[in-house]
Short mmCIF file of C-alpha atoms and ligand atoms in Angstrom, two decimals:
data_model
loop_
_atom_site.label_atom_id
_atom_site.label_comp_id
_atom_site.label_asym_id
_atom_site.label_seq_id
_atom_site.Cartn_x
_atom_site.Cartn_y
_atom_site.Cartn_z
CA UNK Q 1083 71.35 13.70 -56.70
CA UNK Q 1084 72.84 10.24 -58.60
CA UNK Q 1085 72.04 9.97 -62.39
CA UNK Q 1086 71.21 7.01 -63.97
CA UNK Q 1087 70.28 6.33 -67.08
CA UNK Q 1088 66.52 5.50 -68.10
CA UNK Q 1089 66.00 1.73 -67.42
CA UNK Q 1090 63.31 -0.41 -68.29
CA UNK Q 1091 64.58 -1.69 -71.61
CA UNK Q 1092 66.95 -4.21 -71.89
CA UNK Q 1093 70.58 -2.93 -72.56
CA UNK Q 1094 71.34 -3.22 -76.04
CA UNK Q 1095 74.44 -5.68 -77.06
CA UNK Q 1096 75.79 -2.92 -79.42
CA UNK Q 1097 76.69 0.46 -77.92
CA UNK Q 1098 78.41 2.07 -80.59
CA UNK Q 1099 82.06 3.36 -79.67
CA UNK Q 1100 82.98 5.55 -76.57
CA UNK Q 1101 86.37 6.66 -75.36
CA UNK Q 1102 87.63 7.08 -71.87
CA UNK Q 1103 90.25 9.78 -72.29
CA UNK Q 1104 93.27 9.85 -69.63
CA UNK Q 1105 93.12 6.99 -67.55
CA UNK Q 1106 95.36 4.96 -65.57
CA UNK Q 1107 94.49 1.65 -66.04
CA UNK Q 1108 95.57 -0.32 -62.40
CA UNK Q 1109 96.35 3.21 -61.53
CA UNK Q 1110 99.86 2.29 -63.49
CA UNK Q 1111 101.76 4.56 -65.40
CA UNK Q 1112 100.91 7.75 -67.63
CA UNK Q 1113 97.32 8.79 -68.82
CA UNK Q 1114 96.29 6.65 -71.85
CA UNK Q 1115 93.22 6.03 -73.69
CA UNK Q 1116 90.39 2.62 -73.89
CA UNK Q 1117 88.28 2.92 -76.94
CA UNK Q 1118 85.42 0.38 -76.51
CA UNK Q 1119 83.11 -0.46 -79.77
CA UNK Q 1120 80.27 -1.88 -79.27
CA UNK Q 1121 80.57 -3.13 -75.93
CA UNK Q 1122 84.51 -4.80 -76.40
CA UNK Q 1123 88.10 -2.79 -75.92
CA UNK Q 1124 89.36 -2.27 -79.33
CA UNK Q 1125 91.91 -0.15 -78.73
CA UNK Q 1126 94.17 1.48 -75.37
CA UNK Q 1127 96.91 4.36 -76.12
CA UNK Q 1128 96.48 7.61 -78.00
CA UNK Q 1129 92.90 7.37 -79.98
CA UNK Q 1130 93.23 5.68 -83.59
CA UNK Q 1131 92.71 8.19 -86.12
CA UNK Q 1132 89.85 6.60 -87.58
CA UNK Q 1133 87.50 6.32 -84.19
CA UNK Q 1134 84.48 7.12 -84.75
CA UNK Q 1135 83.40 10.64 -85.06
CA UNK Q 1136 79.98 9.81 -83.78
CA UNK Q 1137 81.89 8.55 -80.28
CA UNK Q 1138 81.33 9.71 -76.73
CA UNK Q 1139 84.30 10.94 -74.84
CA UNK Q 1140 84.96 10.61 -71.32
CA UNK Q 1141 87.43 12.22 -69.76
CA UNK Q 1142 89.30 10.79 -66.97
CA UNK Q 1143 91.30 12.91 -65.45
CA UNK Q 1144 94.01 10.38 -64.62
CA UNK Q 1145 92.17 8.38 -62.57
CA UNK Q 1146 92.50 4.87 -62.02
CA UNK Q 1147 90.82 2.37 -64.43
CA UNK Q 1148 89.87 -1.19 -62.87
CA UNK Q 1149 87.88 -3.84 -64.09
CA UNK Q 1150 84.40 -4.08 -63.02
CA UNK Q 1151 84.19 -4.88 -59.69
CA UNK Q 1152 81.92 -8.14 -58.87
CA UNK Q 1153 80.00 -8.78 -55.58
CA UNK Q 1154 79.67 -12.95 -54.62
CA UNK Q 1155 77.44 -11.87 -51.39
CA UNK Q 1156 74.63 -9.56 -51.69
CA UNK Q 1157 70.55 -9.89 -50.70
CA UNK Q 1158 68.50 -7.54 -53.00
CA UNK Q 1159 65.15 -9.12 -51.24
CA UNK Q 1160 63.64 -9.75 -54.50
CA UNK Q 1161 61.10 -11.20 -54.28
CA UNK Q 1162 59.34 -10.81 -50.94
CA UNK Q 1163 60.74 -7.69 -49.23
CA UNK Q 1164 60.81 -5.51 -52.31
CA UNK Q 1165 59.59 -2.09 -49.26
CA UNK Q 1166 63.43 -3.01 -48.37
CA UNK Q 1167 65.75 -3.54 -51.79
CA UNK Q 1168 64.61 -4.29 -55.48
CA UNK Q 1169 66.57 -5.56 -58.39
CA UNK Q 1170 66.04 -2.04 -59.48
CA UNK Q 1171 67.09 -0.21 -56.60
CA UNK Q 1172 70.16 -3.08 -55.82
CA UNK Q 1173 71.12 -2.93 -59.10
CA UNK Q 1174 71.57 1.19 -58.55
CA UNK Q 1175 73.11 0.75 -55.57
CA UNK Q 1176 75.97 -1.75 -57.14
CA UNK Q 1177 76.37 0.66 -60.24
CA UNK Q 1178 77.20 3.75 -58.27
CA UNK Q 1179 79.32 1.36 -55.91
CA UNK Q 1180 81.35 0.53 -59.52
CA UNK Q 1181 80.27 -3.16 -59.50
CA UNK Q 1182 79.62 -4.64 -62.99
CA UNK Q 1183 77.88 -8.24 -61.34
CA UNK Q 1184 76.76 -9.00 -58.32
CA UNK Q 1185 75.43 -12.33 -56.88
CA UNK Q 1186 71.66 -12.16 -55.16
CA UNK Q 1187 71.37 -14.79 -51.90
CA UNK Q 1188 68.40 -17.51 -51.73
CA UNK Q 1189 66.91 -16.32 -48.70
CA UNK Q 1190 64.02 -14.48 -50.47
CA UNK Q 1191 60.20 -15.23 -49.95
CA UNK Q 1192 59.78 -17.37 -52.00
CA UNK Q 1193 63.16 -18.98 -51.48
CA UNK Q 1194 65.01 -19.15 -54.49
CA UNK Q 1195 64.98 -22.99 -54.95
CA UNK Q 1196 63.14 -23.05 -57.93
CA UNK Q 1197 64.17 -22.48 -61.71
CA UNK Q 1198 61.11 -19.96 -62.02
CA UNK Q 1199 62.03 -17.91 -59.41
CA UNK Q 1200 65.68 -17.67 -60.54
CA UNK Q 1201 64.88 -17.08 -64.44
CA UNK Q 1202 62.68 -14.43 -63.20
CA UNK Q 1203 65.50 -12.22 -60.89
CA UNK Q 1204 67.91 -12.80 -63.79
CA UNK Q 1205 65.46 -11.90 -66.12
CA UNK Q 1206 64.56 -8.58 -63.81
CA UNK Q 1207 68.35 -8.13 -63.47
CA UNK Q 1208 68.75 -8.10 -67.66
CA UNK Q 1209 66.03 -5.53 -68.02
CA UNK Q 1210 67.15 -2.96 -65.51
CA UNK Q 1211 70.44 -3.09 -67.28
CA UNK Q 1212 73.09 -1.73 -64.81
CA UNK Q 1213 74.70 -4.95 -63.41
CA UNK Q 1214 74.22 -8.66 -64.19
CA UNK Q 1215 72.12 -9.57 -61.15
CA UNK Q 1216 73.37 -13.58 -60.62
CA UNK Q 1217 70.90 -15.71 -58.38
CA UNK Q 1218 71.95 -17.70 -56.27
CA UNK Q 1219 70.36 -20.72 -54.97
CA UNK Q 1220 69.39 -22.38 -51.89
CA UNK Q 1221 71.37 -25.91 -51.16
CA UNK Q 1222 68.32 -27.15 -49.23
CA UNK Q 1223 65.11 -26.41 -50.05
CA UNK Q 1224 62.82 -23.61 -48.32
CA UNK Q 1225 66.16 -22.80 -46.40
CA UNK Q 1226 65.26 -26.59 -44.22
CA UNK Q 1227 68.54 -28.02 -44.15
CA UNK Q 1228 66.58 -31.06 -44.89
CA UNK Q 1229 66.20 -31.64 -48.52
CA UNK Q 1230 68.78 -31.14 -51.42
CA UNK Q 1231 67.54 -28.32 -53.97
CA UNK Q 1232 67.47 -30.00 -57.56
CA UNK Q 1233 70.99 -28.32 -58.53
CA UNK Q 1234 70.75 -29.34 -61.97
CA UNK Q 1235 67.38 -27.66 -62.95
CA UNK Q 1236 68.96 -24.24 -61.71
CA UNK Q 1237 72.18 -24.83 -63.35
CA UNK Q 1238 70.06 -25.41 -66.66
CA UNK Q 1239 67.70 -23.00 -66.52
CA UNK Q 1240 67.39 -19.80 -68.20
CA UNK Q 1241 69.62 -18.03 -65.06
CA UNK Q 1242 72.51 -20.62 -65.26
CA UNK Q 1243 72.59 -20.85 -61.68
CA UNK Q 1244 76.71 -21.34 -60.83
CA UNK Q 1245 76.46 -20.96 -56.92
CA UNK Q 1246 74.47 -22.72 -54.08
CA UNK Q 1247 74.00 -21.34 -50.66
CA UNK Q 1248 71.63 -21.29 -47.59
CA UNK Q 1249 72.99 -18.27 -46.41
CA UNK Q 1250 71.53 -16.69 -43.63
CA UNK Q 1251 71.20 -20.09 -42.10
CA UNK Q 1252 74.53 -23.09 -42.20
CA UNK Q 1253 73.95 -26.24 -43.55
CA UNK Q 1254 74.55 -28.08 -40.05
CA UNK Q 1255 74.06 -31.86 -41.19
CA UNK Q 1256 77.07 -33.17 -42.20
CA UNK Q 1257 75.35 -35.92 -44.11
CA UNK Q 1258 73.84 -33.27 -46.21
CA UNK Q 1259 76.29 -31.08 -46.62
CA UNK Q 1260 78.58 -33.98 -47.91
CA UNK Q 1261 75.73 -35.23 -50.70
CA UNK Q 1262 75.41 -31.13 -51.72
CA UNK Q 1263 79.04 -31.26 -52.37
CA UNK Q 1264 78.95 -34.35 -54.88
CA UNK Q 1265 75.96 -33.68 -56.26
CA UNK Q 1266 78.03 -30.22 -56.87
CA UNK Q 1267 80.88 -31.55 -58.24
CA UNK Q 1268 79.28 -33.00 -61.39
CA UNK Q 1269 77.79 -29.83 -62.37
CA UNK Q 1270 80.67 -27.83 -61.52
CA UNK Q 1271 78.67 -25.43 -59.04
CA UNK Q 1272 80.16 -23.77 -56.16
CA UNK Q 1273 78.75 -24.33 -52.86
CA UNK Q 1274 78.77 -21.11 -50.09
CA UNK Q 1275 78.48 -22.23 -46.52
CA UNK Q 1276 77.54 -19.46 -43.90
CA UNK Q 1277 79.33 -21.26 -41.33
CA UNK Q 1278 77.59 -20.89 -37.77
CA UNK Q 1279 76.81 -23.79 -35.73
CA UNK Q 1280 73.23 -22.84 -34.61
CA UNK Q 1281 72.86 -24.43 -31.49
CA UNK Q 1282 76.22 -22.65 -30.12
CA UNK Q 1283 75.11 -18.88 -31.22
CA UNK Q 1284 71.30 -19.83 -29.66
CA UNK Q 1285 69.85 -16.27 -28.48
CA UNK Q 1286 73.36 -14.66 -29.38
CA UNK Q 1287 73.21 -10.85 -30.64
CA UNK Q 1288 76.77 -10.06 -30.11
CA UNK Q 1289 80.75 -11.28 -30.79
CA UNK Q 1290 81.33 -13.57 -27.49
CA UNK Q 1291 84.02 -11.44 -25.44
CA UNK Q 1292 84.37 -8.61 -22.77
CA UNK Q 1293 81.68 -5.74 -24.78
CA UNK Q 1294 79.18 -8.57 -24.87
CA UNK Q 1295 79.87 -9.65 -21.37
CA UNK Q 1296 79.95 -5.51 -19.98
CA UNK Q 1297 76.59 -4.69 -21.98
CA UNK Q 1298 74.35 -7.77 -20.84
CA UNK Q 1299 74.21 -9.15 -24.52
CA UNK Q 1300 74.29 -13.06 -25.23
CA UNK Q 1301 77.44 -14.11 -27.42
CA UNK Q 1302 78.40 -15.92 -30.45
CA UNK Q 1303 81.84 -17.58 -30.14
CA UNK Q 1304 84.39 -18.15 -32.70
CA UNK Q 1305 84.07 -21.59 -32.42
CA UNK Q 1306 80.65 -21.64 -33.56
CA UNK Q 1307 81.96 -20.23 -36.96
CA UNK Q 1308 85.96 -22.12 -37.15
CA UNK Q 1309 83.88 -25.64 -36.23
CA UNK Q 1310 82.24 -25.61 -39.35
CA UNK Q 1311 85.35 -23.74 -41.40
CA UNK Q 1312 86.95 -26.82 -39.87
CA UNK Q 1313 84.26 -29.41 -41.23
CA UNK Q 1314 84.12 -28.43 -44.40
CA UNK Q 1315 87.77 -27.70 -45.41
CA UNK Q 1316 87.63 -31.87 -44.31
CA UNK Q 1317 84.48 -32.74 -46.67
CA UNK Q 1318 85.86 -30.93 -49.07
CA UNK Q 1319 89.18 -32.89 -49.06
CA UNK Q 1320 87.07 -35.94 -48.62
CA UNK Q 1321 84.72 -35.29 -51.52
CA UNK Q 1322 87.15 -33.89 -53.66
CA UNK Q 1323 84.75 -30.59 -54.14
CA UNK Q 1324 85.37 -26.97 -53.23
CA UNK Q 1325 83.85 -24.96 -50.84
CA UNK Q 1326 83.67 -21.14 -50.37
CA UNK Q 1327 83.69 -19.53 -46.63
CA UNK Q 1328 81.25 -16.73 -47.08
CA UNK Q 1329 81.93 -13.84 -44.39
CA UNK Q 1330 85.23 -15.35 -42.70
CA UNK Q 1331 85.15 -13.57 -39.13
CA UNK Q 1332 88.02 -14.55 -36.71
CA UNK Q 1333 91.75 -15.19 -36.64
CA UNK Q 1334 91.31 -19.19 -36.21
CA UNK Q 1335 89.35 -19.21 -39.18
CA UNK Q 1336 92.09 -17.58 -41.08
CA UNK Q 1337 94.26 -20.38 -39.56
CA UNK Q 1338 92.33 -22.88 -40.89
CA UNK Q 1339 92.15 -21.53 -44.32
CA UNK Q 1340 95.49 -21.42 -44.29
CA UNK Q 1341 95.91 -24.73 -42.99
CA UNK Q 1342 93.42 -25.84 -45.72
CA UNK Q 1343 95.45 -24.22 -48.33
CA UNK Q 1344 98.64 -25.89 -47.89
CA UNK Q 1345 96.55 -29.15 -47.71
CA UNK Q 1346 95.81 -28.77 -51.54
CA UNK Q 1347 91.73 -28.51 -50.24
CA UNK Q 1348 90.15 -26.23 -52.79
CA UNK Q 1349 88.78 -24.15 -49.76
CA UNK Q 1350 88.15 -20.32 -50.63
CA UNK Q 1351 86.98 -17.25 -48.58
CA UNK Q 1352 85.59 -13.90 -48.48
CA UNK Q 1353 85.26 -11.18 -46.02
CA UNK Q 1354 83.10 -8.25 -46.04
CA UNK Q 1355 84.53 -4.44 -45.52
CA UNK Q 1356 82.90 -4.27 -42.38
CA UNK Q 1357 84.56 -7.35 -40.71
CA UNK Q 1358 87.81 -5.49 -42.19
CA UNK Q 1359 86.89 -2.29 -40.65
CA UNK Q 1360 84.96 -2.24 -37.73
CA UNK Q 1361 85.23 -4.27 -34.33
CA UNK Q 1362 82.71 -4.98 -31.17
CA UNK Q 1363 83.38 -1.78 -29.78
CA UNK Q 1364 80.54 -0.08 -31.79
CA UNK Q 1365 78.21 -1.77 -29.88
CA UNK Q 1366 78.98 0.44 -26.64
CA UNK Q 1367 75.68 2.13 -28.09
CA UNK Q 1368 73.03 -0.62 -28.45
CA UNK Q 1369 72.76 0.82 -31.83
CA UNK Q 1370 70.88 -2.13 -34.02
CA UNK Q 1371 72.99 -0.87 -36.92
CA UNK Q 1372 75.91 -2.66 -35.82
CA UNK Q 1373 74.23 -5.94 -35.02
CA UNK Q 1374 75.41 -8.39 -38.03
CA UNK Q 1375 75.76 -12.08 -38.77
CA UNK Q 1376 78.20 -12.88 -38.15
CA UNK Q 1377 79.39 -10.19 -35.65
CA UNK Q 1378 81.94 -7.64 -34.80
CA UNK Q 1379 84.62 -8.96 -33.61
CA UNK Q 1380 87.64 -8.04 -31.88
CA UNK Q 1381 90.89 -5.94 -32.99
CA UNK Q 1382 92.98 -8.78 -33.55
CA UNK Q 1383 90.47 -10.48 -35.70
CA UNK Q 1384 90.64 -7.49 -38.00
CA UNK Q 1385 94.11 -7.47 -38.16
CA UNK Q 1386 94.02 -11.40 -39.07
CA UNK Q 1387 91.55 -10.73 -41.81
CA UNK Q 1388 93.43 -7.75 -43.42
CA UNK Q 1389 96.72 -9.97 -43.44
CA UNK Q 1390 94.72 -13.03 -44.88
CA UNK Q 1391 93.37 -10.79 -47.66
CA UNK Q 1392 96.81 -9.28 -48.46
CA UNK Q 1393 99.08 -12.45 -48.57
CA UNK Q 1394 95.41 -14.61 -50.62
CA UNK Q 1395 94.61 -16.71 -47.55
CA UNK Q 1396 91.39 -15.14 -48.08
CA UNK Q 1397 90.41 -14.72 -51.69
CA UNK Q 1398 88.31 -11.58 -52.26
CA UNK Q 1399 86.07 -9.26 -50.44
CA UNK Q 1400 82.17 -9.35 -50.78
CA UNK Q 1401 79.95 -7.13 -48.97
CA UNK Q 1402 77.24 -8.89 -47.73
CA UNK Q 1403 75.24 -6.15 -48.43
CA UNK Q 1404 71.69 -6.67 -46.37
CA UNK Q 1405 69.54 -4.44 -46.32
CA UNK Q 1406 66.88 -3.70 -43.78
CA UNK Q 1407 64.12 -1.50 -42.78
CA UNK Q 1408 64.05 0.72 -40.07
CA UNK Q 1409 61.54 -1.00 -37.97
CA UNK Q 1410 64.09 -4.04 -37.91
CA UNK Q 1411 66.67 -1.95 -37.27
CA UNK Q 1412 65.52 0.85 -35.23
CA UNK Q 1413 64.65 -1.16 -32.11
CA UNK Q 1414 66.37 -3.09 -29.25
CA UNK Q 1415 69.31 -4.71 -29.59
CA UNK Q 1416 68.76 -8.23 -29.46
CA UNK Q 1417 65.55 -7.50 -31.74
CA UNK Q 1418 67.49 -6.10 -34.32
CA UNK Q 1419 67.60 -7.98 -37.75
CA UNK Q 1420 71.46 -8.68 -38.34
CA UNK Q 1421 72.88 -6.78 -41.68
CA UNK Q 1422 74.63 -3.75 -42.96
CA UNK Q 1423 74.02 -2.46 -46.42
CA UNK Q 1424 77.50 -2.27 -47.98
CA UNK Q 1425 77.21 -1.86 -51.92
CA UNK Q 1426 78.16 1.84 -52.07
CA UNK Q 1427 80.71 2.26 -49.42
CA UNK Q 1428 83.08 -1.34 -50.19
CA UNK Q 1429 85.19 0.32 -52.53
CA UNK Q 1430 85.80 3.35 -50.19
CA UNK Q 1431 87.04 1.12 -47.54
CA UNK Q 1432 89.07 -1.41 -49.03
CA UNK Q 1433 90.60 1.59 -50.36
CA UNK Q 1434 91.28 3.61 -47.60
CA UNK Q 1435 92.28 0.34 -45.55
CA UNK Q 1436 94.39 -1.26 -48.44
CA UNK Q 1437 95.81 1.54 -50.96
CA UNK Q 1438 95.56 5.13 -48.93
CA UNK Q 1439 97.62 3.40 -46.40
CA UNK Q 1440 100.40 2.45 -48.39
CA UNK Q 1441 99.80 -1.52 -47.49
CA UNK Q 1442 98.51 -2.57 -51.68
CA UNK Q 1443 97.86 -0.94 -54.33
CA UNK Q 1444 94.84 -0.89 -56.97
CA UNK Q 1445 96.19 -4.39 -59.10
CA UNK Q 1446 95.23 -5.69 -55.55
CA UNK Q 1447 92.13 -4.17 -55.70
CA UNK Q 1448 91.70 -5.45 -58.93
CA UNK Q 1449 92.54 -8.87 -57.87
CA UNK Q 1450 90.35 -9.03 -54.75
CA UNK Q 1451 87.03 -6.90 -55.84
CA UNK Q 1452 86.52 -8.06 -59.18
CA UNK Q 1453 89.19 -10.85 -60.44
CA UNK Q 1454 88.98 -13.47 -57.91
CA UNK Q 1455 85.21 -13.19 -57.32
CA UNK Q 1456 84.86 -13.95 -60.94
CA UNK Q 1457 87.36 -16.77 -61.02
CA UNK Q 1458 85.48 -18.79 -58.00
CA UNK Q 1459 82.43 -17.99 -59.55
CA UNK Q 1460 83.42 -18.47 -63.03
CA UNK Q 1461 82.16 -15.85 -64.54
CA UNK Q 1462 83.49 -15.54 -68.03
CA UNK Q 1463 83.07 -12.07 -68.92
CA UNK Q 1464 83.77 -10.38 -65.71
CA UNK Q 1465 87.11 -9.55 -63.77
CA UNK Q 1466 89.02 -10.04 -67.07
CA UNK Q 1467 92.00 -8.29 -67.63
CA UNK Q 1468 91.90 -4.59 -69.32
CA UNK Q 1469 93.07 -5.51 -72.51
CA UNK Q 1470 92.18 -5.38 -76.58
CA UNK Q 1471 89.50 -7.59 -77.32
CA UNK Q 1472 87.87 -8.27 -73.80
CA UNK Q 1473 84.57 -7.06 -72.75
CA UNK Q 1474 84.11 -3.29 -71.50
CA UNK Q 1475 83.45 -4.03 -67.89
CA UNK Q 1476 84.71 -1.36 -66.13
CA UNK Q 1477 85.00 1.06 -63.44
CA UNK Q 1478 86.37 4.58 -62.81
CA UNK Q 1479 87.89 5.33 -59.23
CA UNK Q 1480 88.53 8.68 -58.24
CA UNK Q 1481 91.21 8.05 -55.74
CA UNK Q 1482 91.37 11.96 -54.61
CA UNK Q 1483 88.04 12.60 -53.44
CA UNK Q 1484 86.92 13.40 -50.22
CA UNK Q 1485 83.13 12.41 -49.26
CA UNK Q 1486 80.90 11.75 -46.82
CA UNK Q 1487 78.49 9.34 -46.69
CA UNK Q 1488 75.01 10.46 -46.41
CA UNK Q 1489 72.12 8.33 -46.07
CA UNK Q 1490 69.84 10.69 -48.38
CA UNK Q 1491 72.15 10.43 -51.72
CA UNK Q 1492 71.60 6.23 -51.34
CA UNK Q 1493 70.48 4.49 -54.43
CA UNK Q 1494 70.08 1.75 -52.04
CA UNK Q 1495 65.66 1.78 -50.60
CA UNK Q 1496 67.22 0.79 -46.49
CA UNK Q 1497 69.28 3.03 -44.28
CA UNK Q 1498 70.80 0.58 -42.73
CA UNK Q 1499 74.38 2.22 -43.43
CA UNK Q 1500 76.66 2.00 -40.82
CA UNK Q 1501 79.05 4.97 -42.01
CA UNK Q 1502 76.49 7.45 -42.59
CA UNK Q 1503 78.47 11.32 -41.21
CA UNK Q 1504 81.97 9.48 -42.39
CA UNK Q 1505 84.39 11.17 -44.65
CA UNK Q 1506 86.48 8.79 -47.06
CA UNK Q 1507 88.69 9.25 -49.86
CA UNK Q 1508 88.34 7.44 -52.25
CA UNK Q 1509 85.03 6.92 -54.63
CA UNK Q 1510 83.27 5.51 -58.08
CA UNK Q 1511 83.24 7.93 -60.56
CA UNK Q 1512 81.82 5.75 -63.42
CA UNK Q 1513 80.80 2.76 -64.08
CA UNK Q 1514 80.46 0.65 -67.58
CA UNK Q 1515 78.67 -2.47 -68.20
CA UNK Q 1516 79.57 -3.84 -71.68
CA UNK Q 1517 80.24 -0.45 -73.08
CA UNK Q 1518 76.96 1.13 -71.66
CA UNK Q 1519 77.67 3.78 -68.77
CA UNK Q 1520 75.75 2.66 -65.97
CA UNK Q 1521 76.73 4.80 -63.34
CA UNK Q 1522 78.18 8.48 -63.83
CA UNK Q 1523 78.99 10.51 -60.55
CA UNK Q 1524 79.80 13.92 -62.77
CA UNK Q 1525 76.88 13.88 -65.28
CA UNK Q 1526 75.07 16.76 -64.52
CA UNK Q 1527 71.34 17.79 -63.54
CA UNK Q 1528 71.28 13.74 -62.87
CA UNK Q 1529 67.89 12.26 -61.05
CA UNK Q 1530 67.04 8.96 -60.45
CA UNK Q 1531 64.65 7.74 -63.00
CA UNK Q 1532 60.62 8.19 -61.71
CA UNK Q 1533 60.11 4.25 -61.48
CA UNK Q 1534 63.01 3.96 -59.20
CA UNK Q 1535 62.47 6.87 -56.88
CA UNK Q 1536 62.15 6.17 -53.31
O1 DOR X 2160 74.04 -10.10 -41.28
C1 DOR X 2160 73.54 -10.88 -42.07
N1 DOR X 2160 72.43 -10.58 -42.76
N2 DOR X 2160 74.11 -12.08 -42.22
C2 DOR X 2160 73.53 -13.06 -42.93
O2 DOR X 2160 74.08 -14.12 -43.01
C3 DOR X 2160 72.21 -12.84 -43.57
C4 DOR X 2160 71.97 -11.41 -43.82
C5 DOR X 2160 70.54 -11.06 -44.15
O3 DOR X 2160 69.90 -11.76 -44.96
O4 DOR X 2160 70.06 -10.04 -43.67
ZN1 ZN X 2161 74.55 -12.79 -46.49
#
């Protein structure tokens, strides 16, 4: 069983003083010691002599300290699927995956183009108290592609909306997309295309290549996705606004963000862990799991993607985390709703990909799971440095832990987990949002609170 503390009331901004004893923050050097007061570091190295003698102490047992690690991509179908996700159970899920924010997609029901609806998931986010739940908001109203959503009001609201995206669908006019981006530009909002050109992935369920072609399944070609990468890396150039690539899925895309970069265009990227991880072949199965948007691809794709991520041709990793119920996902192929959940597992992969292999080590992970998301997003308070006087977002990784994933210990209401039976070695052990512990893996007799029980 997970423990998390009672929510329901809003996390307090004071949380009196707690230690975390023998940690390594970046996983860097010997065991030293973050004392946080009332939600800020006030002190790392041996603990002052006048802490308080009131404070809780955590030990650490050398592990590695990071920042808090910040998700630009997830869907925590609040409100209108709330049987599949909550801000409650989301928020869970991100805590125990050692994210401090995460960023919640428009395509909701209602769609989030409306100040209302976004005060009210921040608002929801604020009151469960585990992670700063961002919304973010459609660019065209009800998810059209026709209309512009009034930017401003969002931006101003309650919520602060920062980010703009249909995802799930592409903005396909060019026309449009051009008037989102300088109607973005004066408000300084970031604009996430899910670039797929619709009328080339018509009926598609699968990556376009040889599995698709061998197992009778329609396919969605690269060029669908690097047409649009291509577009937009020129509007943005044009218009003189920046752009983010959510889910970059092939090797010409990383081309063109590369290409893009050394143009000057402020053009950024994510990719998810399961475009870093897995490849087409799962499909051999027909298992609906594996269907995603977009999908699989092929080994050399991976490889592309893990290079772009090491050498910053691709900024940061999201997960994309979409959660589903069984009976979209438990059911033909080609019916299946596209979407993995990915909260609780991202860390375990990008670790075993990046750091267990020897290729980076945890300042990368600290660059691409919390710094650089919060940089494109401009988040003020999140993916800051560890360091005297900044805000106690953090996250404890036990780097020496073997675990398997199992679909009953998931904060997270969907199954939808594509790694249930596998072992990693790597996981959260604690998570702190402004000096509140809101996820502890080794707090004992732990239960998830009644109102969140699934
Ligand atoms: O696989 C996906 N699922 N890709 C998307 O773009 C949307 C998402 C969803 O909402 O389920
Ligand atoms: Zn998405």
């Amino acid at each position: 069983m997970t423990n998390y503390p009672a929510t329901g009331a809003q996390a307090p901004a004071a949380a009196g003083t707690i230690v975390l004893h023998n940690v390594r923050p970046y996983g860097e050097g010997e065991d030293t010691s973050v004392t946080i007061t009332d939600g800020v570091i006030t002190h790392i190295g041996p603990v002052p002599e006048d802490v308080d003698p009131t404070a809780t102490v955590i030990e650490g047992h050398s592990r590695v300290l990071l920042p808090g690690l910040v998700d630009m991509h997830v869907h925590l179908r609040e409100p209108g699927r709330e049987d599949t996700e909550t801000i409650e159970t989301g928020s869970q899920a991100a805590a125990k995956g050692g994210f401090t924010a995460v960023f919640t997609m428009a395509n909701t029901a209602p769609v989030l183009d409306q100040p209302i609806i976004a005060e009210s998931v921040w608002a929801k986010g604020q009151k469960v108290g585990l992670c700063d739940v961002h919304p973010v908001g459609s660019i065209t109203k009800g998810l059209e592609g026709k209309t512009l959503t009034e930017f401003g009001m969002l931006r101003n609201s309650d919520a602060k909306v920062r980010m703009f995206s249909d995802d799930g669908k592409c903005v396909t006019d060019p026309q449009l997309m051009r008037r989102a981006l300088e109607y973005a530009k004066g408000l300084d909002v970031l604009l996430a295309q899910h670039a797929e050109d619709h009328r080339m992935t018509e009926g598609a369920s699968a990556h376009e290549g040889q599995t698709a072609a061998r197992l009778g399944l329609r396919g969605w070609p690269r060029v669908a996705e690097e047409s649009i990468v291509a577009r937009d890396a020129l509007l943005a150039r044009d218009y003189g606004n920046r752009v983010h690539i959510c889910h970059a899925s092939t090797t010409g895309t990383v081309e063109l963000l590369k290409w893009a970069k050394t143009q000057g265009i402020p053009l950024t990227a994510e990719v998810t862990p399961h475009h870093l991880l897995l490849t087409d072949s799962k499909l051999e199965t027909y298992d609906g799991l594996y269907r995603v948007n977009p999908p699989l691809r092929e080994s050399h794709d991976v490889a592309a993607l893990r290079e772009a991520l090491l050498d910053g041709t691709i900024d940061c990793v999201a997960t994309d985390h979409a959660p589903h119920g069984s009976e979209d996902k438990c059911v033909e192929f080609e019916h299946a709703k596209p979407g993995m959940l990915g909260l609780e597992s991202s860390l375990a992969i990008v670790a075993r990909i990046f750091v267990e292999s020897g290729l980076a080590d945890w300042r990368f992970v600290a660059r691409v799971m919390s710094e650089k998301p919060a940089e494109i997003t401009r988040l003020p308070d999140h993916g800051r440095p560890i360091a005297v006087g900044e805000p106690a977002n953090l996250t404890i990784v036990d780097p020496q832990s073997s675990w398997t994933s199992d679909n009953a210990q998931l904060a997270s209401k969907s199954e939808n987990n594509p790694y249930a039976g596998e072992e990693f070695h790597t996981q959260v052990a604690l998570t702190v949002l402004r000096g509140h512990v809101t996820y502890d893996r080794d707090a004992a007799g732990g239960r998830v609170p009644a109102a969140a029980a699934h």
